[in-house]
PDB file of C-alpha atoms in Angstrom:
ATOM      1  CA  MET A  20      99.693 106.463  76.390  1.00 80.00           C
ATOM      2  CA  LYS A  21      99.996 102.696  76.776  1.00 88.00           C
ATOM      3  CA  GLY A  22      97.599 101.014  79.172  1.00 91.00           C
ATOM      4  CA  ILE A  23      95.945  97.679  79.900  1.00 93.00           C
ATOM      5  CA  VAL A  24      93.775  96.044  82.558  1.00 94.00           C
ATOM      6  CA  GLY A  25      94.738  92.824  84.300  1.00 94.00           C
ATOM      7  CA  ARG A  26      94.381  90.543  87.293  1.00 95.00           C
ATOM      8  CA  LYS A  27      97.106  90.164  89.904  1.00 96.00           C
ATOM      9  CA  LEU A  28      97.992  86.477  90.251  1.00 95.00           C
ATOM     10  CA  GLY A  29     100.643  86.812  92.948  1.00 94.00           C
ATOM     11  CA  MET A  30     104.374  87.221  93.426  1.00 94.00           C
ATOM     12  CA  THR A  31     107.346  85.017  92.658  1.00 94.00           C
ATOM     13  CA  GLN A  32     111.108  85.212  92.058  1.00 94.00           C
ATOM     14  CA  ILE A  33     113.187  84.994  88.902  1.00 92.00           C
ATOM     15  CA  PHE A  34     116.702  83.626  89.236  1.00 93.00           C
ATOM     16  CA  ASP A  35     119.405  84.710  86.803  1.00 86.00           C
ATOM     17  CA  GLU A  36     121.914  81.884  86.363  1.00 85.00           C
ATOM     18  CA  GLU A  37     124.555  84.134  84.807  1.00 86.00           C
ATOM     19  CA  THR A  38     124.687  86.827  87.500  1.00 87.00           C
ATOM     20  CA  GLY A  39     123.203  84.852  90.389  1.00 87.00           C
ATOM     21  CA  SER A  40     120.753  87.650  91.175  1.00 90.00           C
ATOM     22  CA  VAL A  41     117.179  87.069  92.320  1.00 93.00           C
ATOM     23  CA  THR A  42     114.465  89.475  91.164  1.00 92.00           C
ATOM     24  CA  PRO A  43     111.072  89.672  92.937  1.00 94.00           C
ATOM     25  CA  VAL A  44     108.289  90.025  90.374  1.00 95.00           C
ATOM     26  CA  THR A  45     104.506  90.335  90.404  1.00 95.00           C
ATOM     27  CA  VAL A  46     102.690  88.162  87.865  1.00 96.00           C
ATOM     28  CA  ILE A  47      99.739  89.925  86.217  1.00 95.00           C
ATOM     29  CA  GLN A  48      97.376  88.293  83.747  1.00 94.00           C
ATOM     30  CA  ALA A  49      96.728  91.305  81.525  1.00 91.00           C
ATOM     31  CA  GLY A  50      94.245  91.437  78.680  1.00 81.00           C
ATOM     32  CA  PRO A  51      93.325  90.853  76.014  1.00 91.00           C
ATOM     33  CA  CYS A  52      91.262  94.028  76.383  1.00 92.00           C
ATOM     34  CA  PRO A  53      88.964  95.009  73.480  1.00 93.00           C
ATOM     35  CA  VAL A  54      88.477  98.747  72.937  1.00 93.00           C
ATOM     36  CA  VAL A  55      84.829  99.645  73.649  1.00 92.00           C
ATOM     37  CA  SER A  56      84.873 103.387  73.028  1.00 91.00           C
ATOM     38  CA  VAL A  57      87.259 106.271  72.499  1.00 91.00           C
ATOM     39  CA  ARG A  58      87.125 109.740  74.069  1.00 90.00           C
ATOM     40  CA  SER A  59      88.632 112.745  72.288  1.00 88.00           C
ATOM     41  CA  ALA A  60      89.459 116.244  73.461  1.00 89.00           C
ATOM     42  CA  ASP A  61      87.314 117.783  70.736  1.00 89.00           C
ATOM     43  CA  ALA A  62      84.140 115.825  71.507  1.00 89.00           C
ATOM     44  CA  ASP A  63      84.491 114.972  75.214  1.00 88.00           C
ATOM     45  CA  GLY A  64      87.011 117.476  76.566  1.00 91.00           C
ATOM     46  CA  TYR A  65      89.695 114.871  77.274  1.00 91.00           C
ATOM     47  CA  ASP A  66      91.528 111.987  75.610  1.00 90.00           C
ATOM     48  CA  ALA A  67      90.865 108.481  76.879  1.00 92.00           C
ATOM     49  CA  VAL A  68      90.119 104.924  75.835  1.00 93.00           C
ATOM     50  CA  GLN A  69      87.588 102.572  77.452  1.00 93.00           C
ATOM     51  CA  LEU A  70      88.740  98.956  77.738  1.00 94.00           C
ATOM     52  CA  ALA A  71      86.770  95.812  78.568  1.00 93.00           C
ATOM     53  CA  PHE A  72      88.201  92.999  80.707  1.00 93.00           C
ATOM     54  CA  ASP A  73      87.148  89.722  82.341  1.00 90.00           C
ATOM     55  CA  GLU A  74      84.989  87.890  79.796  1.00 91.00           C
ATOM     56  CA  VAL A  75      81.836  86.316  81.292  1.00 93.00           C
ATOM     57  CA  PRO A  76      78.646  84.603  80.046  1.00 94.00           C
ATOM     58  CA  GLU A  77      75.821  86.887  78.912  1.00 92.00           C
ATOM     59  CA  ARG A  78      73.573  85.811  81.804  1.00 93.00           C
ATOM     60  CA  LYS A  79      75.916  87.502  84.275  1.00 93.00           C
ATOM     61  CA  LEU A  80      75.433  90.996  82.817  1.00 93.00           C
ATOM     62  CA  SER A  81      72.493  93.362  82.798  1.00 93.00           C
ATOM     63  CA  ARG A  82      70.616  93.970  79.554  1.00 94.00           C
ATOM     64  CA  PRO A  83      71.698  97.651  79.297  1.00 94.00           C
ATOM     65  CA  LYS A  84      75.369  96.692  79.673  1.00 93.00           C
ATOM     66  CA  LEU A  85      75.001  93.871  77.143  1.00 93.00           C
ATOM     67  CA  GLY A  86      73.409  96.260  74.654  1.00 94.00           C
ATOM     68  CA  TYR A  87      76.180  98.805  75.180  1.00 92.00           C
ATOM     69  CA  LEU A  88      78.885  96.203  74.528  1.00 92.00           C
ATOM     70  CA  LYS A  89      77.094  94.697  71.505  1.00 91.00           C
ATOM     71  CA  LYS A  90      76.723  98.145  69.987  1.00 90.00           C
ATOM     72  CA  ALA A  91      80.510  98.477  70.159  1.00 88.00           C
ATOM     73  CA  GLY A  92      80.980  94.995  68.705  1.00 88.00           C
ATOM     74  CA  VAL A  93      82.449  93.610  71.937  1.00 90.00           C
ATOM     75  CA  GLY A  94      81.460  90.404  73.708  1.00 90.00           C
ATOM     76  CA  PRO A  95      80.207  90.284  77.328  1.00 93.00           C
ATOM     77  CA  HIS A  96      82.866  91.468  79.792  1.00 93.00           C
ATOM     78  CA  ARG A  97      82.479  92.207  83.480  1.00 93.00           C
ATOM     79  CA  ARG A  98      84.847  95.199  83.751  1.00 92.00           C
ATOM     80  CA  LEU A  99      84.801  98.495  81.860  1.00 93.00           C
ATOM     81  CA  ILE A 100      87.752 100.728  82.724  1.00 93.00           C
ATOM     82  CA  GLU A 101      88.741 104.052  81.206  1.00 93.00           C
ATOM     83  CA  ILE A 102      92.410 104.937  80.806  1.00 92.00           C
ATOM     84  CA  ARG A 103      93.124 108.601  80.158  1.00 90.00           C
ATOM     85  CA  GLY A 104      95.806 109.982  77.900  1.00 87.00           C
ATOM     86  CA  PRO A 105      96.550 110.459  74.196  1.00 86.00           C
ATOM     87  CA  HIS A 106      96.438 107.270  72.139  1.00 85.00           C
ATOM     88  CA  GLU A 107      96.051 105.928  68.618  1.00 84.00           C
ATOM     89  CA  LEU A 108      93.463 103.193  69.303  1.00 86.00           C
ATOM     90  CA  THR A 109      90.121 102.786  67.554  1.00 86.00           C
ATOM     91  CA  PRO A 110      86.956 100.900  68.605  1.00 85.00           C
ATOM     92  CA  GLY A 111      87.204  97.232  67.734  1.00 82.00           C
ATOM     93  CA  GLU A 112      90.947  96.914  68.347  1.00 87.00           C
ATOM     94  CA  THR A 113      92.296  94.657  71.082  1.00 90.00           C
ATOM     95  CA  VAL A 114      95.028  95.674  73.520  1.00 91.00           C
ATOM     96  CA  THR A 115      97.392  92.879  74.555  1.00 91.00           C
ATOM     97  CA  VAL A 116     100.562  92.555  76.611  1.00 92.00           C
ATOM     98  CA  GLU A 117     102.556  92.835  73.393  1.00 91.00           C
ATOM     99  CA  SER A 118     102.141  96.622  73.616  1.00 90.00           C
ATOM    100  CA  PHE A 119     104.640  96.535  76.510  1.00 92.00           C
ATOM    101  CA  GLU A 120     108.314  95.660  76.346  1.00 92.00           C
ATOM    102  CA  PRO A 121     110.844  94.645  79.019  1.00 93.00           C
ATOM    103  CA  GLY A 122     112.268  97.735  80.697  1.00 92.00           C
ATOM    104  CA  ASP A 123     109.192  99.941  80.159  1.00 92.00           C
ATOM    105  CA  LYS A 124     108.462 102.325  83.042  1.00 94.00           C
ATOM    106  CA  ILE A 125     104.922 101.786  84.307  1.00 94.00           C
ATOM    107  CA  LYS A 126     102.599 102.598  87.186  1.00 94.00           C
ATOM    108  CA  VAL A 127      99.978 100.224  88.570  1.00 95.00           C
ATOM    109  CA  SER A 128      96.702 101.216  90.240  1.00 95.00           C
ATOM    110  CA  GLY A 129      94.457  99.000  92.348  1.00 95.00           C
ATOM    111  CA  ILE A 130      92.529  98.659  95.606  1.00 96.00           C
ATOM    112  CA  SER A 131      94.942  98.035  98.465  1.00 95.00           C
ATOM    113  CA  ILE A 132      94.504  95.172 100.925  1.00 95.00           C
ATOM    114  CA  GLY A 133      92.003  96.072 103.662  1.00 95.00           C
ATOM    115  CA  LYS A 134      93.368  95.925 107.223  1.00 95.00           C
ATOM    116  CA  GLY A 135      90.097  96.685 109.021  1.00 96.00           C
ATOM    117  CA  PHE A 136      89.834  99.130 111.938  1.00 97.00           C
ATOM    118  CA  ALA A 137      93.320 100.121 113.096  1.00 96.00           C
ATOM    119  CA  GLY A 138      94.707 102.432 115.745  1.00 95.00           C
ATOM    120  CA  THR A 139      96.983 105.396 115.179  1.00 95.00           C
ATOM    121  CA  ILE A 140     100.219 103.466 115.801  1.00 95.00           C
ATOM    122  CA  LYS A 141      99.515 100.947 113.029  1.00 96.00           C
ATOM    123  CA  ARG A 142      97.624 103.293 110.709  1.00 95.00           C
ATOM    124  CA  HIS A 143      99.763 106.463 110.919  1.00 95.00           C
ATOM    125  CA  ASN A 144     103.026 105.182 112.457  1.00 95.00           C
ATOM    126  CA  PHE A 145     102.534 107.138 115.696  1.00 94.00           C
ATOM    127  CA  SER A 146     104.966 106.590 118.586  1.00 93.00           C
ATOM    128  CA  ARG A 147     103.551 105.145 121.774  1.00 91.00           C
ATOM    129  CA  GLY A 148     103.579 106.942 125.089  1.00 89.00           C
ATOM    130  CA  PRO A 149     105.684 106.190 128.171  1.00 89.00           C
ATOM    131  CA  VAL A 150     105.244 102.746 129.699  1.00 89.00           C
ATOM    132  CA  SER A 151     106.545 103.729 133.122  1.00 91.00           C
ATOM    133  CA  HIS A 152     104.631 103.029 136.324  1.00 92.00           C
ATOM    134  CA  GLY A 153     101.241 104.769 136.400  1.00 90.00           C
ATOM    135  CA  SER A 154     101.174 105.713 132.718  1.00 89.00           C
ATOM    136  CA  HIS A 155      97.775 105.594 130.971  1.00 88.00           C
ATOM    137  CA  ASN A 156      99.120 106.699 127.561  1.00 87.00           C
ATOM    138  CA  VAL A 157     100.741 103.553 126.173  1.00 89.00           C
ATOM    139  CA  ARG A 158      98.992 103.373 122.755  1.00 91.00           C
ATOM    140  CA  ALA A 159      96.719 106.405 123.023  1.00 91.00           C
ATOM    141  CA  PRO A 160      96.745 108.965 120.186  1.00 90.00           C
ATOM    142  CA  GLY A 161      97.360 111.951 122.471  1.00 87.00           C
ATOM    143  CA  SER A 162      95.743 115.387 122.213  1.00 87.00           C
ATOM    144  CA  ILE A 163      93.517 116.024 119.175  1.00 89.00           C
ATOM    145  CA  GLY A 164      92.735 119.683 119.942  1.00 86.00           C
ATOM    146  CA  ALA A 165      92.533 122.299 122.707  1.00 84.00           C
ATOM    147  CA  SER A 166      89.334 122.531 124.764  1.00 85.00           C
ATOM    148  CA  ALA A 167      88.770 126.307 124.741  1.00 87.00           C
ATOM    149  CA  THR A 168      90.327 127.313 121.433  1.00 86.00           C
ATOM    150  CA  PRO A 169      89.349 126.159 118.854  1.00 86.00           C
ATOM    151  CA  SER A 170      87.060 123.911 120.959  1.00 89.00           C
ATOM    152  CA  ARG A 171      86.639 121.480 118.065  1.00 91.00           C
ATOM    153  CA  VAL A 172      88.554 118.829 116.160  1.00 92.00           C
ATOM    154  CA  PHE A 173      89.892 119.936 112.789  1.00 92.00           C
ATOM    155  CA  LYS A 174      88.982 117.938 109.703  1.00 93.00           C
ATOM    156  CA  GLY A 175      91.693 115.593 108.492  1.00 92.00           C
ATOM    157  CA  MET A 176      93.087 114.879 111.948  1.00 93.00           C
ATOM    158  CA  LYS A 177      95.035 111.630 111.971  1.00 95.00           C
ATOM    159  CA  MET A 178      93.004 109.266 114.125  1.00 95.00           C
ATOM    160  CA  ALA A 179      92.034 105.606 114.363  1.00 95.00           C
ATOM    161  CA  GLY A 180      89.820 104.200 111.606  1.00 95.00           C
ATOM    162  CA  GLN A 181      89.596 102.046 108.500  1.00 96.00           C
ATOM    163  CA  MET A 182      93.032 101.143 107.158  1.00 96.00           C
ATOM    164  CA  GLY A 183      93.608 100.076 103.572  1.00 94.00           C
ATOM    165  CA  ALA A 184      90.905  99.099 101.043  1.00 95.00           C
ATOM    166  CA  LYS A 185      91.401 102.293  99.031  1.00 95.00           C
ATOM    167  CA  ARG A 186      92.721 103.098  95.576  1.00 95.00           C
ATOM    168  CA  ILE A 187      96.518 103.184  95.457  1.00 95.00           C
ATOM    169  CA  THR A 188      98.836 103.929  92.551  1.00 95.00           C
ATOM    170  CA  GLN A 189     102.334 102.476  92.762  1.00 95.00           C
ATOM    171  CA  VAL A 190     104.798 104.407  90.599  1.00 94.00           C
ATOM    172  CA  GLY A 191     108.406 103.713  89.663  1.00 92.00           C
ATOM    173  CA  LEU A 192     107.807 100.138  88.467  1.00 94.00           C
ATOM    174  CA  ARG A 193     109.345  98.429  85.430  1.00 94.00           C
ATOM    175  CA  VAL A 194     108.278  95.591  83.172  1.00 94.00           C
ATOM    176  CA  HIS A 195     110.600  92.639  83.736  1.00 93.00           C
ATOM    177  CA  SER A 196     109.331  90.367  80.965  1.00 92.00           C
ATOM    178  CA  VAL A 197     106.289  89.674  78.780  1.00 93.00           C
ATOM    179  CA  ASP A 198     104.637  86.342  77.889  1.00 92.00           C
ATOM    180  CA  PRO A 199     102.222  86.954  74.964  1.00 91.00           C
ATOM    181  CA  GLU A 200     101.159  83.290  74.745  1.00 91.00           C
ATOM    182  CA  GLU A 201      99.820  83.237  78.309  1.00 92.00           C
ATOM    183  CA  ASN A 202      98.918  86.967  78.414  1.00 92.00           C
ATOM    184  CA  LEU A 203     101.263  87.445  81.360  1.00 94.00           C
ATOM    185  CA  LEU A 204     103.058  90.615  82.403  1.00 94.00           C
ATOM    186  CA  LEU A 205     105.876  90.256  84.935  1.00 95.00           C
ATOM    187  CA  VAL A 206     106.445  93.476  86.865  1.00 95.00           C
ATOM    188  CA  LYS A 207     109.560  94.043  88.953  1.00 94.00           C
ATOM    189  CA  GLY A 208     108.445  94.759  92.520  1.00 92.00           C
ATOM    190  CA  ALA A 209     105.105  94.720  94.336  1.00 94.00           C
ATOM    191  CA  VAL A 210     101.802  96.181  93.145  1.00 94.00           C
ATOM    192  CA  PRO A 211      98.703  97.154  95.164  1.00 95.00           C
ATOM    193  CA  GLY A 212      95.961  94.698  96.024  1.00 94.00           C
ATOM    194  CA  PRO A 213      95.522  91.068  97.124  1.00 95.00           C
ATOM    195  CA  LYS A 214      95.669  88.040  94.842  1.00 95.00           C
ATOM    196  CA  ASN A 215      93.049  88.091  92.037  1.00 94.00           C
ATOM    197  CA  ALA A 216      92.668  91.862  92.376  1.00 94.00           C
ATOM    198  CA  ILE A 217      91.896  93.922  89.279  1.00 95.00           C
ATOM    199  CA  VAL A 218      94.731  96.330  88.463  1.00 95.00           C
ATOM    200  CA  GLU A 219      95.346  98.993  85.830  1.00 95.00           C
ATOM    201  CA  ILE A 220      98.778  99.099  84.186  1.00 95.00           C
ATOM    202  CA  ARG A 221      99.701 102.385  82.548  1.00 93.00           C
ATOM    203  CA  GLU A 222     102.790 103.884  81.015  1.00 91.00           C
ATOM    204  CA  GLU A 223     104.498 106.246  83.471  1.00 88.00           C
ATOM    205  CA  VAL A 224     105.098 109.693  82.014  1.00 82.00           C
ATOM    206  CA  LYS A 225     107.104 112.246  83.988  1.00 76.00           C
ATOM    207  CA  HIS A 226     105.490 115.612  83.340  1.00 63.00           C
ATOM    208  CA  GLY A 227     107.778 118.613  83.380  1.00 53.00           C
ATOM    209  CA  ARG A 228     110.952 116.539  83.714  1.00 53.00           C
ATOM    210  CA  SER A 229     113.642 115.768  81.198  1.00 42.00           C
TER     211      SER A 229
END
């Protein structure tokens, strides 16, 4: 399982002079990510690797976190992220963008852009009510439950509330190109999160499909 942690820098376009096509890409500054620890199915019940990202001065980390990183032989990093799946990495190695190649199928996880408090039309794509004379149901959500039976609102009812700012995984993406010198990963399409958001890039594996 290939995986790396990065920071979303933004989006741009790549123009192909031969075909004249324009490809929208997301630029991600990924790695280098030193391996802090390794989880195995025999010892921990699952396979995973813990990567460090975003190098910072020692004064910006707590003493317990500094001791944990020094014990693993890794310098001070702000982020510690675990990526599950079988792998062949060992503590002390460093994961870079060179582990990915153009055309690789990947999925990217991150915290989506927060939209604040939103109504049902914007949040759940509800249709609005009639706007004829005397109507009081223009952008109202409508009925959320009968009064006598069940005389309560079921859990999970689609209503107004906080929109966005939650973990999203975008699947079906592909690596467009890799720049090892600048630690850049160009991904075809859009990925979750605003600019400078921390994202996880993992190899996409279709389970149960040929």
